[in-house]
mmCIF file of C-alpha atoms in Angstrom:
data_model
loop_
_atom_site.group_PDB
_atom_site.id
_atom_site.type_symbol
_atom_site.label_atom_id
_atom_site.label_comp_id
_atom_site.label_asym_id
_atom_site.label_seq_id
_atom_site.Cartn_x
_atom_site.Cartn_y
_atom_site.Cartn_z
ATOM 1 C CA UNK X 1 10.588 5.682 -25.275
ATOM 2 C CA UNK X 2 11.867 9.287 -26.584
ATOM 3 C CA UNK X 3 9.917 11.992 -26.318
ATOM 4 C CA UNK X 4 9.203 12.493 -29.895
ATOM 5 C CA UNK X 5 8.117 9.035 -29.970
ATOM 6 C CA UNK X 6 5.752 10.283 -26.910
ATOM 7 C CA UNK X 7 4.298 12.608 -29.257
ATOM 8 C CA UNK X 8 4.036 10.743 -31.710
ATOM 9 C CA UNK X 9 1.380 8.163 -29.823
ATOM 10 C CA UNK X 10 -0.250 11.959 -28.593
ATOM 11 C CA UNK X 11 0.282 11.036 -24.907
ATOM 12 C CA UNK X 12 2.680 13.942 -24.160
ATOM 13 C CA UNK X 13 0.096 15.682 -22.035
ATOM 14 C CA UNK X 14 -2.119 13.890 -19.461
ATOM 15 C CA UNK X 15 -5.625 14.213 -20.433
ATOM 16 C CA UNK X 16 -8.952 11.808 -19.110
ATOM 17 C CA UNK X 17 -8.141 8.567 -21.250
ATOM 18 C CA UNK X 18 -4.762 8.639 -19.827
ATOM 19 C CA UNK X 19 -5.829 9.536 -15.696
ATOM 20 C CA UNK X 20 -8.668 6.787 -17.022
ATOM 21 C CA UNK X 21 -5.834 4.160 -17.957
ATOM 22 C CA UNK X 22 -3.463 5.375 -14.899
ATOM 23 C CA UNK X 23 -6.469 4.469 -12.138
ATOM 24 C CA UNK X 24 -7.139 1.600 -14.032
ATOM 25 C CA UNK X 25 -3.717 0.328 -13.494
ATOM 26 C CA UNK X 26 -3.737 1.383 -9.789
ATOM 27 C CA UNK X 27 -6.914 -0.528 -9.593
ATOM 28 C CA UNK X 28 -5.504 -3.486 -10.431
ATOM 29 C CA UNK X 29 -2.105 -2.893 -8.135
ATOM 30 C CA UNK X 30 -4.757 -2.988 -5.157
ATOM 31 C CA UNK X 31 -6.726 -6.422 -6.006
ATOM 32 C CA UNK X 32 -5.801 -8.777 -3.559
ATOM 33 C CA UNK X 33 -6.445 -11.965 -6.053
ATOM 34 C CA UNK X 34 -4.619 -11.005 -8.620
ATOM 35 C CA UNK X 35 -1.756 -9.915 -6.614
ATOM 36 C CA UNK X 36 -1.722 -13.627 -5.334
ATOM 37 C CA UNK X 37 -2.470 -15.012 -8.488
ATOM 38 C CA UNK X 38 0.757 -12.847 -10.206
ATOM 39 C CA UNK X 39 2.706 -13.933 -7.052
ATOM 40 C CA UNK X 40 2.312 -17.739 -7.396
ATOM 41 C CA UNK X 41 2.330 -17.784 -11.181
ATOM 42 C CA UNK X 42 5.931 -18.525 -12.926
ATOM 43 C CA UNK X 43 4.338 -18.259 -16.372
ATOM 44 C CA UNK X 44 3.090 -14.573 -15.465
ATOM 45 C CA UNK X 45 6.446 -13.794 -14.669
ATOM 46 C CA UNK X 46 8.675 -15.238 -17.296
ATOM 47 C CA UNK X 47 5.696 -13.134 -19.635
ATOM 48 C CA UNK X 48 6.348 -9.818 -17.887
ATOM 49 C CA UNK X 49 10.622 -10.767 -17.412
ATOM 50 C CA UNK X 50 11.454 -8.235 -20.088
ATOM 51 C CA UNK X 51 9.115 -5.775 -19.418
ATOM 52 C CA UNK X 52 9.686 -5.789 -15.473
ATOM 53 C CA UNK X 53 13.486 -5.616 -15.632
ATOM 54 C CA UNK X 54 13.475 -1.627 -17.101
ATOM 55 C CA UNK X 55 12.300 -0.946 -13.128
ATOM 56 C CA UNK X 56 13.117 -4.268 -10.900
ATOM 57 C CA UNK X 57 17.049 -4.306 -10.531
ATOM 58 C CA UNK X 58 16.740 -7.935 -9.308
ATOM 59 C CA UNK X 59 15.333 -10.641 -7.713
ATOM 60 C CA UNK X 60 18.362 -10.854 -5.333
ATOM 61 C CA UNK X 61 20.764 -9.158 -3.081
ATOM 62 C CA UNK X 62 23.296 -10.407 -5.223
ATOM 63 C CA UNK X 63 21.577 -9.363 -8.321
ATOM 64 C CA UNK X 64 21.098 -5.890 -7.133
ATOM 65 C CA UNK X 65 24.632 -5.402 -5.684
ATOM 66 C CA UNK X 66 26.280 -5.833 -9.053
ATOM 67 C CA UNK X 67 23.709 -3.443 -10.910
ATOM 68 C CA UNK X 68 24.283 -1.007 -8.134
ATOM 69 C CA UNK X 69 28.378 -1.490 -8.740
ATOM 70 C CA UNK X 70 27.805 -0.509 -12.217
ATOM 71 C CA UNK X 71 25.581 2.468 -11.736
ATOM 72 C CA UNK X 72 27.737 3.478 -8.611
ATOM 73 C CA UNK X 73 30.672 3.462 -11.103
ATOM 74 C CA UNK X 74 29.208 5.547 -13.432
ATOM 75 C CA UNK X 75 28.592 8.171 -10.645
ATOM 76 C CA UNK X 76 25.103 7.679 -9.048
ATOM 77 C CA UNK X 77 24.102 7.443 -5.324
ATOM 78 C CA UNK X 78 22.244 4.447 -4.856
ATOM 79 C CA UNK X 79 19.121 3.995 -2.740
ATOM 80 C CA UNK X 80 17.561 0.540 -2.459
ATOM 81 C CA UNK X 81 14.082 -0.981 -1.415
ATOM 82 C CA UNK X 82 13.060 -4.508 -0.987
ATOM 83 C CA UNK X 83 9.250 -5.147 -2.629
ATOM 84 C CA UNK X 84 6.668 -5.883 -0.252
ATOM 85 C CA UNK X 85 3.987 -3.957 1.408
ATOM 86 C CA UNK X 86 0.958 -4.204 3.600
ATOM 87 C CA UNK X 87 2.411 -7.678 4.958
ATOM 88 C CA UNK X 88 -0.211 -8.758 7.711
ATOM 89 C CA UNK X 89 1.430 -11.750 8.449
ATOM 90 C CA UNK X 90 4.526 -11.930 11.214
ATOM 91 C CA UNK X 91 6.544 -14.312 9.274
ATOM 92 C CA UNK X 92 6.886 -12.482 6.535
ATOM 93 C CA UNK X 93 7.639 -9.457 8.376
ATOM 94 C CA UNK X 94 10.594 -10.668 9.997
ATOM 95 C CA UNK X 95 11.741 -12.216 6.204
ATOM 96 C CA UNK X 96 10.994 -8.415 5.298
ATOM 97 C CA UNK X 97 12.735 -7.220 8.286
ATOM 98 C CA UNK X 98 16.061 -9.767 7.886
ATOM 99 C CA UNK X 99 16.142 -9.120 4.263
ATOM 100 C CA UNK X 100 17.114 -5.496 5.073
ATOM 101 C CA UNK X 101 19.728 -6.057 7.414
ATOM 102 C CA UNK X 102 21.070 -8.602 4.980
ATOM 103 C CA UNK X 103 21.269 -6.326 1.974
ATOM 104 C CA UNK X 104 23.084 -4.099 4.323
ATOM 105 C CA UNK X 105 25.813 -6.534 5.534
ATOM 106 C CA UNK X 106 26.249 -7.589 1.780
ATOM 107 C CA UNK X 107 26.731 -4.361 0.640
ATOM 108 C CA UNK X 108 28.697 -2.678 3.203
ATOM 109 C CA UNK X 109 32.469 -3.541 0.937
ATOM 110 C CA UNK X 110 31.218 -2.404 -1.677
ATOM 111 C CA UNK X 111 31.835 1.107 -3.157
ATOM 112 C CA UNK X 112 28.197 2.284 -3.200
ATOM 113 C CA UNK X 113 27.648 1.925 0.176
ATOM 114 C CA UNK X 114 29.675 5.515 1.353
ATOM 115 C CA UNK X 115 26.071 7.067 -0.276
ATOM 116 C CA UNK X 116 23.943 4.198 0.585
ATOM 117 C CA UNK X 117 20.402 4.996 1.158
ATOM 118 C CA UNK X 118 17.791 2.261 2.203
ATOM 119 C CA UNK X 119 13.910 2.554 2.151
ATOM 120 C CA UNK X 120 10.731 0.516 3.316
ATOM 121 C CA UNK X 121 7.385 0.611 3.667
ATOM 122 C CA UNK X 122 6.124 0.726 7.537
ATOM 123 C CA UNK X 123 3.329 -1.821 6.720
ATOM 124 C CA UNK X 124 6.396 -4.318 5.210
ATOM 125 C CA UNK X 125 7.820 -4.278 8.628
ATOM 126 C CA UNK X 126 4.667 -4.649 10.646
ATOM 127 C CA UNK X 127 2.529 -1.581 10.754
ATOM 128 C CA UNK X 128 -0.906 -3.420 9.930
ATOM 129 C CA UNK X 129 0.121 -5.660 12.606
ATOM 130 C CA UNK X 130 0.672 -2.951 15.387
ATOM 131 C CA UNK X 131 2.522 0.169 15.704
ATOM 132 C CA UNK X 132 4.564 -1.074 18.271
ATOM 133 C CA UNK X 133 5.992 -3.909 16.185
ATOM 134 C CA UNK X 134 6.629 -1.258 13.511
ATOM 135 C CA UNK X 135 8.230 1.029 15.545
ATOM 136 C CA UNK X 136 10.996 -1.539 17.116
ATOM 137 C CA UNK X 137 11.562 -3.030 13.464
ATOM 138 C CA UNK X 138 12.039 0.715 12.376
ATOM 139 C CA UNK X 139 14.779 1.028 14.578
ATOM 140 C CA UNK X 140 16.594 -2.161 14.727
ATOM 141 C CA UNK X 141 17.059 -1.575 10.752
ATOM 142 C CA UNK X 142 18.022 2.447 11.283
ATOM 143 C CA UNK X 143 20.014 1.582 14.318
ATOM 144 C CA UNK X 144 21.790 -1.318 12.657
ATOM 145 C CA UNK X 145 22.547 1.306 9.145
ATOM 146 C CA UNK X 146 23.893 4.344 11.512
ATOM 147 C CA UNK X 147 26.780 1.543 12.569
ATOM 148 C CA UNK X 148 27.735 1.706 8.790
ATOM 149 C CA UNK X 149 26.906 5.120 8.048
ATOM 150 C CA UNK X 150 24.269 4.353 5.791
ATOM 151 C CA UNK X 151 21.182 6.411 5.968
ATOM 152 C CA UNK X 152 16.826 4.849 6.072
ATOM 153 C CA UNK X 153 13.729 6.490 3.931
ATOM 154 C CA UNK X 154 10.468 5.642 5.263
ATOM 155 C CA UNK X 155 8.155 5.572 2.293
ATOM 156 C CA UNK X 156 4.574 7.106 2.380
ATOM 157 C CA UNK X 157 1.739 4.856 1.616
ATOM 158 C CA UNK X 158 -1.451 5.205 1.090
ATOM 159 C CA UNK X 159 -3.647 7.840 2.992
ATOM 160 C CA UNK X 160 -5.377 5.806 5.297
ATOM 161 C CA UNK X 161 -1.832 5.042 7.052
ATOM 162 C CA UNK X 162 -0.068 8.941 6.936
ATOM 163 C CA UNK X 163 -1.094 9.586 11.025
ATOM 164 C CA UNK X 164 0.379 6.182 11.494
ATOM 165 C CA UNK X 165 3.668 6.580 9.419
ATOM 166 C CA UNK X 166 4.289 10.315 10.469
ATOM 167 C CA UNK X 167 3.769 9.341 14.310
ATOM 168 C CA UNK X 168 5.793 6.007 13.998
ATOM 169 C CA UNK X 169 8.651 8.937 12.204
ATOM 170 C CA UNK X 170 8.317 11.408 14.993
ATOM 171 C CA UNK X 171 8.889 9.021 17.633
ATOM 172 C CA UNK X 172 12.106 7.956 16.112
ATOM 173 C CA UNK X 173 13.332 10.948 14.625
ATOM 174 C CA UNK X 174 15.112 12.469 17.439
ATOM 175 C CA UNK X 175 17.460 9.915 18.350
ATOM 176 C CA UNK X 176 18.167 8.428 14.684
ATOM 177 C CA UNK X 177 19.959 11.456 12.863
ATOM 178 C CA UNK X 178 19.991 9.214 9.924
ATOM 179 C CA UNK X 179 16.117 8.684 9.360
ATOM 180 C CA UNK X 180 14.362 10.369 6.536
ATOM 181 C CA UNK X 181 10.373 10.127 5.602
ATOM 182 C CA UNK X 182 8.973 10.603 2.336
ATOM 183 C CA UNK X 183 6.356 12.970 1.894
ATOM 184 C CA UNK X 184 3.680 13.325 -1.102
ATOM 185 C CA UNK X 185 2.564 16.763 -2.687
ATOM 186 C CA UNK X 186 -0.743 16.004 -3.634
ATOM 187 C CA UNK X 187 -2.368 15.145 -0.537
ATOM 188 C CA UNK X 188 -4.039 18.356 0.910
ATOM 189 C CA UNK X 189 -2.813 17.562 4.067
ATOM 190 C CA UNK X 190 0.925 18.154 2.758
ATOM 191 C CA UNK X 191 1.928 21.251 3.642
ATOM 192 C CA UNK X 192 0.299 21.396 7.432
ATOM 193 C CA UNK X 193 2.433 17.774 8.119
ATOM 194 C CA UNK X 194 5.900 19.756 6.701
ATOM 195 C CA UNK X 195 5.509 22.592 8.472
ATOM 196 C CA UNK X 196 5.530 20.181 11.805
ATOM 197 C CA UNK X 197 8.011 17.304 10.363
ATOM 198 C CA UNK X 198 10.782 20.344 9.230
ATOM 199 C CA UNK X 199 11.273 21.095 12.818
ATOM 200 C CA UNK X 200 12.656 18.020 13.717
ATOM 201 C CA UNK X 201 15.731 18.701 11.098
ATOM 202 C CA UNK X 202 15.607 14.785 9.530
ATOM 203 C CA UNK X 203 15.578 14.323 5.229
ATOM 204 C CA UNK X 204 12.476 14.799 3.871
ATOM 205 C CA UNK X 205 11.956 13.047 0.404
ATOM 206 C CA UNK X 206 9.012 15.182 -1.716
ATOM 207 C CA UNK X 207 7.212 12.935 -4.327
ATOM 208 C CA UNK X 208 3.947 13.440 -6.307
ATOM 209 C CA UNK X 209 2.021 10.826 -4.892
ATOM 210 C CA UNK X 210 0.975 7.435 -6.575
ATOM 211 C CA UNK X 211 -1.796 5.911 -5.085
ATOM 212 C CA UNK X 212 -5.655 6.796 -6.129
ATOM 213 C CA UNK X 213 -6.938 8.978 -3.599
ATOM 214 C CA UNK X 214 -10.100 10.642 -3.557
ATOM 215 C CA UNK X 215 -10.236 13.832 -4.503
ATOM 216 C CA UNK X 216 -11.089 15.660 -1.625
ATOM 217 C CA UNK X 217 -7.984 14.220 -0.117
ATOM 218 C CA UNK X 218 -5.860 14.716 -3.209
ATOM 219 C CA UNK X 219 -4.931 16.069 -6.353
ATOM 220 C CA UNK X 220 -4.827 14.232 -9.747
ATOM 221 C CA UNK X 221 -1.801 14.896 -11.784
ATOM 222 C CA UNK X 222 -1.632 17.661 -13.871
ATOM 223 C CA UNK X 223 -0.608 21.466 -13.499
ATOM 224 C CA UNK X 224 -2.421 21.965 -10.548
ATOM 225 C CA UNK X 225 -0.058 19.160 -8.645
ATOM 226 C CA UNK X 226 2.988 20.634 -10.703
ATOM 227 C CA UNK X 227 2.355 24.329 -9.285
ATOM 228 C CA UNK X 228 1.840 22.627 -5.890
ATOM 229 C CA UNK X 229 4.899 20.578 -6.330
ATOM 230 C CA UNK X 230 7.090 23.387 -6.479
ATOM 231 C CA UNK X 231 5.250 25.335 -3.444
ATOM 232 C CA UNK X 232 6.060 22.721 -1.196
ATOM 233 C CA UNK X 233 9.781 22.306 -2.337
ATOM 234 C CA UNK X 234 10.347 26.206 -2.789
ATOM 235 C CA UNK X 235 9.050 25.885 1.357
ATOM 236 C CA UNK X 236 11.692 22.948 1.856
ATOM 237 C CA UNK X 237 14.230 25.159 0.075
ATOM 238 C CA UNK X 238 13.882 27.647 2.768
ATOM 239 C CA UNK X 239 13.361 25.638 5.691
ATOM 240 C CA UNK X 240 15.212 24.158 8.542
ATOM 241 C CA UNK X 241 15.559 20.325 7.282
ATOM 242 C CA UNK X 242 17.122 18.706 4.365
ATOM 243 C CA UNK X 243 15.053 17.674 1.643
ATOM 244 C CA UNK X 244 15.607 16.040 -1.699
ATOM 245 C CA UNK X 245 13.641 16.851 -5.074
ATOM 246 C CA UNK X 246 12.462 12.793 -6.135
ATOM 247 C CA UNK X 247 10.340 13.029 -9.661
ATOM 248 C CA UNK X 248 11.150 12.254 -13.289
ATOM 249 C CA UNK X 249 9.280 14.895 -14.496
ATOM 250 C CA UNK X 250 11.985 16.644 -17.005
ATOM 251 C CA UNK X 251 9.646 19.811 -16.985
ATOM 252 C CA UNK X 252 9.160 19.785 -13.378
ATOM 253 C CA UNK X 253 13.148 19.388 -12.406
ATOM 254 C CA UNK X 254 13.798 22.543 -15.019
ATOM 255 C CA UNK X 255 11.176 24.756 -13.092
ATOM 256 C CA UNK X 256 12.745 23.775 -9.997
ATOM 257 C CA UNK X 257 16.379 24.433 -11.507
ATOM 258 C CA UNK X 258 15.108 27.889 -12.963
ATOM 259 C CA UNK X 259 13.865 28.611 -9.275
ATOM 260 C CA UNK X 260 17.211 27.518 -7.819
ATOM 261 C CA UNK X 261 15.447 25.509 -5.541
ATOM 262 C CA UNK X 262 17.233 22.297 -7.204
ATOM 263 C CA UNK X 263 20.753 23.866 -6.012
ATOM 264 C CA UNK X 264 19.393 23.745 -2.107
ATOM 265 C CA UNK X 265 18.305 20.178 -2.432
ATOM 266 C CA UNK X 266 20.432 17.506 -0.928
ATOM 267 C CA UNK X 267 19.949 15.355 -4.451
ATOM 268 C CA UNK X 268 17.557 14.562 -7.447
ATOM 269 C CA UNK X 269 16.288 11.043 -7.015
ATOM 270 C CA UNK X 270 14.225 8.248 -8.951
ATOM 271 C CA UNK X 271 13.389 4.963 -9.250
ATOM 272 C CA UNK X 272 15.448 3.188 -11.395
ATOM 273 C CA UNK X 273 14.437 2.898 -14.812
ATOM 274 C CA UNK X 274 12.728 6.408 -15.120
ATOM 275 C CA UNK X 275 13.544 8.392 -17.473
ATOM 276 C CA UNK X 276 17.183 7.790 -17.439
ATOM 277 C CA UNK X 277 17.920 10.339 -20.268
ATOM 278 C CA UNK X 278 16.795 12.713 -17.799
ATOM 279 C CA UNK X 279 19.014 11.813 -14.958
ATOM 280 C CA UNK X 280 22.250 11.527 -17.180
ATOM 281 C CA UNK X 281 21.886 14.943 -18.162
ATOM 282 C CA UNK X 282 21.258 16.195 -14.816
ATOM 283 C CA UNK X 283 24.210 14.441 -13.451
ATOM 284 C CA UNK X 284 26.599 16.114 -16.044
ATOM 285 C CA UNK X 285 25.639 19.284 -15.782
ATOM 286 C CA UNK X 286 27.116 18.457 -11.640
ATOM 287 C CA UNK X 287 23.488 17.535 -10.203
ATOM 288 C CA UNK X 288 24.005 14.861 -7.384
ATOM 289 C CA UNK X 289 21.589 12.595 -8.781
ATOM 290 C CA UNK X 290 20.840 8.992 -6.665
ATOM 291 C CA UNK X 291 19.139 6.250 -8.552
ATOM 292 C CA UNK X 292 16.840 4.313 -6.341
ATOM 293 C CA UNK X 293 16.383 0.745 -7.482
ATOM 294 C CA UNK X 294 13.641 -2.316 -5.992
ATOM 295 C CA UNK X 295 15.163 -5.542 -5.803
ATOM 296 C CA UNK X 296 12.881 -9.143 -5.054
ATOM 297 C CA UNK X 297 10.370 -11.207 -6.548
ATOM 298 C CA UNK X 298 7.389 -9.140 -5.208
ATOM 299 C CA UNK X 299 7.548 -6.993 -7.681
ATOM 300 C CA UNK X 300 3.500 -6.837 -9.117
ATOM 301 C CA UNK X 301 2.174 -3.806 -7.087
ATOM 302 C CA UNK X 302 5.817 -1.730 -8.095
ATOM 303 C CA UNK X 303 5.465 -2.297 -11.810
ATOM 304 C CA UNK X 304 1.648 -1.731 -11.996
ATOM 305 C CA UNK X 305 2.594 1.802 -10.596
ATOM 306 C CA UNK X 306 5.670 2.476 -12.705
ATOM 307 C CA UNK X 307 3.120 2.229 -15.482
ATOM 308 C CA UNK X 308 0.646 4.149 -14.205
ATOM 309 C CA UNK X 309 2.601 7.364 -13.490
ATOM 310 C CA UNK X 310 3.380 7.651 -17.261
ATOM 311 C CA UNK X 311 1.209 6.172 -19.927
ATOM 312 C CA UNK X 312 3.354 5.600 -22.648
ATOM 313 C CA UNK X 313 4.992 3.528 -20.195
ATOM 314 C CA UNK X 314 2.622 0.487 -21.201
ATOM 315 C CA UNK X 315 3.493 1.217 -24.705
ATOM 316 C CA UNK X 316 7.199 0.857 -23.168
ATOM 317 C CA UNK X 317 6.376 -2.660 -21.865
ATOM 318 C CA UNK X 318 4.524 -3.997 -24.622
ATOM 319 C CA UNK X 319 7.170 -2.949 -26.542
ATOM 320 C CA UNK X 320 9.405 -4.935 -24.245
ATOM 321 C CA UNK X 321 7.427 -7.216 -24.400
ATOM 322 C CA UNK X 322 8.173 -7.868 -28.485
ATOM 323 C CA UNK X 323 12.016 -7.030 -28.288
ATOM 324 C CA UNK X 324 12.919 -8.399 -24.722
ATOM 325 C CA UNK X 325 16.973 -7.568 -26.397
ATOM 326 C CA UNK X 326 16.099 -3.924 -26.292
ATOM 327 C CA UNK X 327 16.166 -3.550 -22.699
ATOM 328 C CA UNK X 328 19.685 -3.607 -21.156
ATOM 329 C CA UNK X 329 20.851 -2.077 -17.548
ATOM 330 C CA UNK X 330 21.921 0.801 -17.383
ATOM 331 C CA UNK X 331 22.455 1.414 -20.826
ATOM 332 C CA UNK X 332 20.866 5.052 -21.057
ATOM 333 C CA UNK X 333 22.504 6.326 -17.671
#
């Protein structure tokens, strides 16, 4: 959807029918039944096929290795995650776990893999299980990635596990010079946990932030997170670690350019199938820009959110939805 056709539906700027619509959508990202229920259901998904392949990149390795190829071709760094989170059962974990170092054997011939970047979420590889079983799955996957120079991004998750994620991160950190953590600007706790994680010199990916906090742990989106946004990179722009700038936010990545904060990041990253236009531009204009795509059949939690960061993103779908023809990889990168 263009911007003028943004306008046009007056959801250009966020106001309390869209944060309404956004929690609303986050809401229903975090019920347990209907995650099952969209999980087991093959009618659900061949409903939501169209609208679910602008952000999912595949249900396969195989699937996501070609659509890397072609975005790798046309200049991107890739970055990949496999869907799945807060995975309580052991099973699965290891599938989670196996899945990972599978993607990485299957990719490492192919010419994306010299910027290769792959991320997971602690509780997909066994956090709500035990930090222990966390922390050695953590490893075997960075430990296996350093043998073909690839590099790991630990996601941030929701609030309730940051002490967990940051101390699972810490731990491994210093002996895994290719582990990264991902770090989210509108918690209030933000810019106490970079002042500590910049010492240990690892990548530190900023984001807004997608889950609904509260909000005495948390901004809500708006200029308030934008200003704080910037704070925190402008203090990753003149600190000790390397950092990346990951948001889709066209007026947020000009602010940051006009600081020349942009020019000290490592990259500008987003998920796949976010504002594109955006990342095109960026990328001519000599921005190293890395397109991170989710791959897998998990994929109800990940496109509830896409949705919810941008409203006219469910106009987007149902759109989709109508004219399933209209939406073709890669086409606006």
């Amino acid at each position: 959807m263009t911007n003028a056709e943004i306008q046009t539906f007056g959801l250009a700027n966020a106001g309390p029918i869209d944060q309404q619509v956004a929690k609303g959508l986050r809401k229903l990202a975090a019920h347990p039944v209907l995650r099952e229920k969209f999980s087991q259901d093959d009618t659900i998904r061949q409903l939501f096929a169209a609208p679910v392949a602008r952000y999912i990149i595949g249900k396969t390795i195989d699937d996501a290795c070609q659509n890397f190829d072609a975005l790798s071709e046309k200049g991107y760094r890739i970055g990949v995650e496999y869907v799945g989170e807060e995975i309580t059962d052991e099973k699965q974990v290891e599938a989670v776990v196996t899945e990972n170092l599978n993607f990485l054997k299957s990719a490492s011939e192919r010419p994306f893999a010299k910027t290769l970047q792959i991320g997971f979420d602690l509780s997909s590889v066994g956090l709500l299980i035990s930090r222990e079983l966390a922390l050695k799955n953590t490893r075997k996957i960075a430990e296996f990635a350093a043998g073909q120079r690839c590099s790991i991004l630990i996601s941030m998750e929701r609030s309730t596990h940051t002490d967990q994620i940051i101390d699972v991160f810490s731990e491994l950190a210093p002996d895994n010079e290719n582990l990264g953590l991902t770090v989210q600007a509108y918690l209030n706790r933000s810019r106490a946990d970079l002042k500590k994680l910049t010492k240990l010199g690892r990548k530190i990916r900023l984001v807004k932030g997608v889950y609904d906090e509260h909000k005495s742990l948390a901004l809500a989106r708006g200029s308030e997170l934008d200003e704080r946004y910037v704070e925190l990179a402008s203090d990753l722009a003149s600190g000790p670690a390397p950092f990346c700038i990951a948001t889709h936010d066209e007026m947020l990545v000009r602010s940051l350019k006009d600081k020349g904060v942009l020019a000290k990041a490592q990259e500008l990253e987003a998920l796949h199938g976010c504002n594109p236009d955006l990342f095109r531009n960026m990328k001519s204009v000599g921005v190293p820009c890395r397109i991170t795509g989710v791959y897998g059949d998990e994929w109800f939690l990940h496109f509830l959110h896409r949705l919810a960061e941008h409203t006219p993103n469910v106009l987007q779908a149902l759109a989709d939805y109508y004219k399933p023809d209209q939406v073709v990889f890669g086409e606006r990168y």
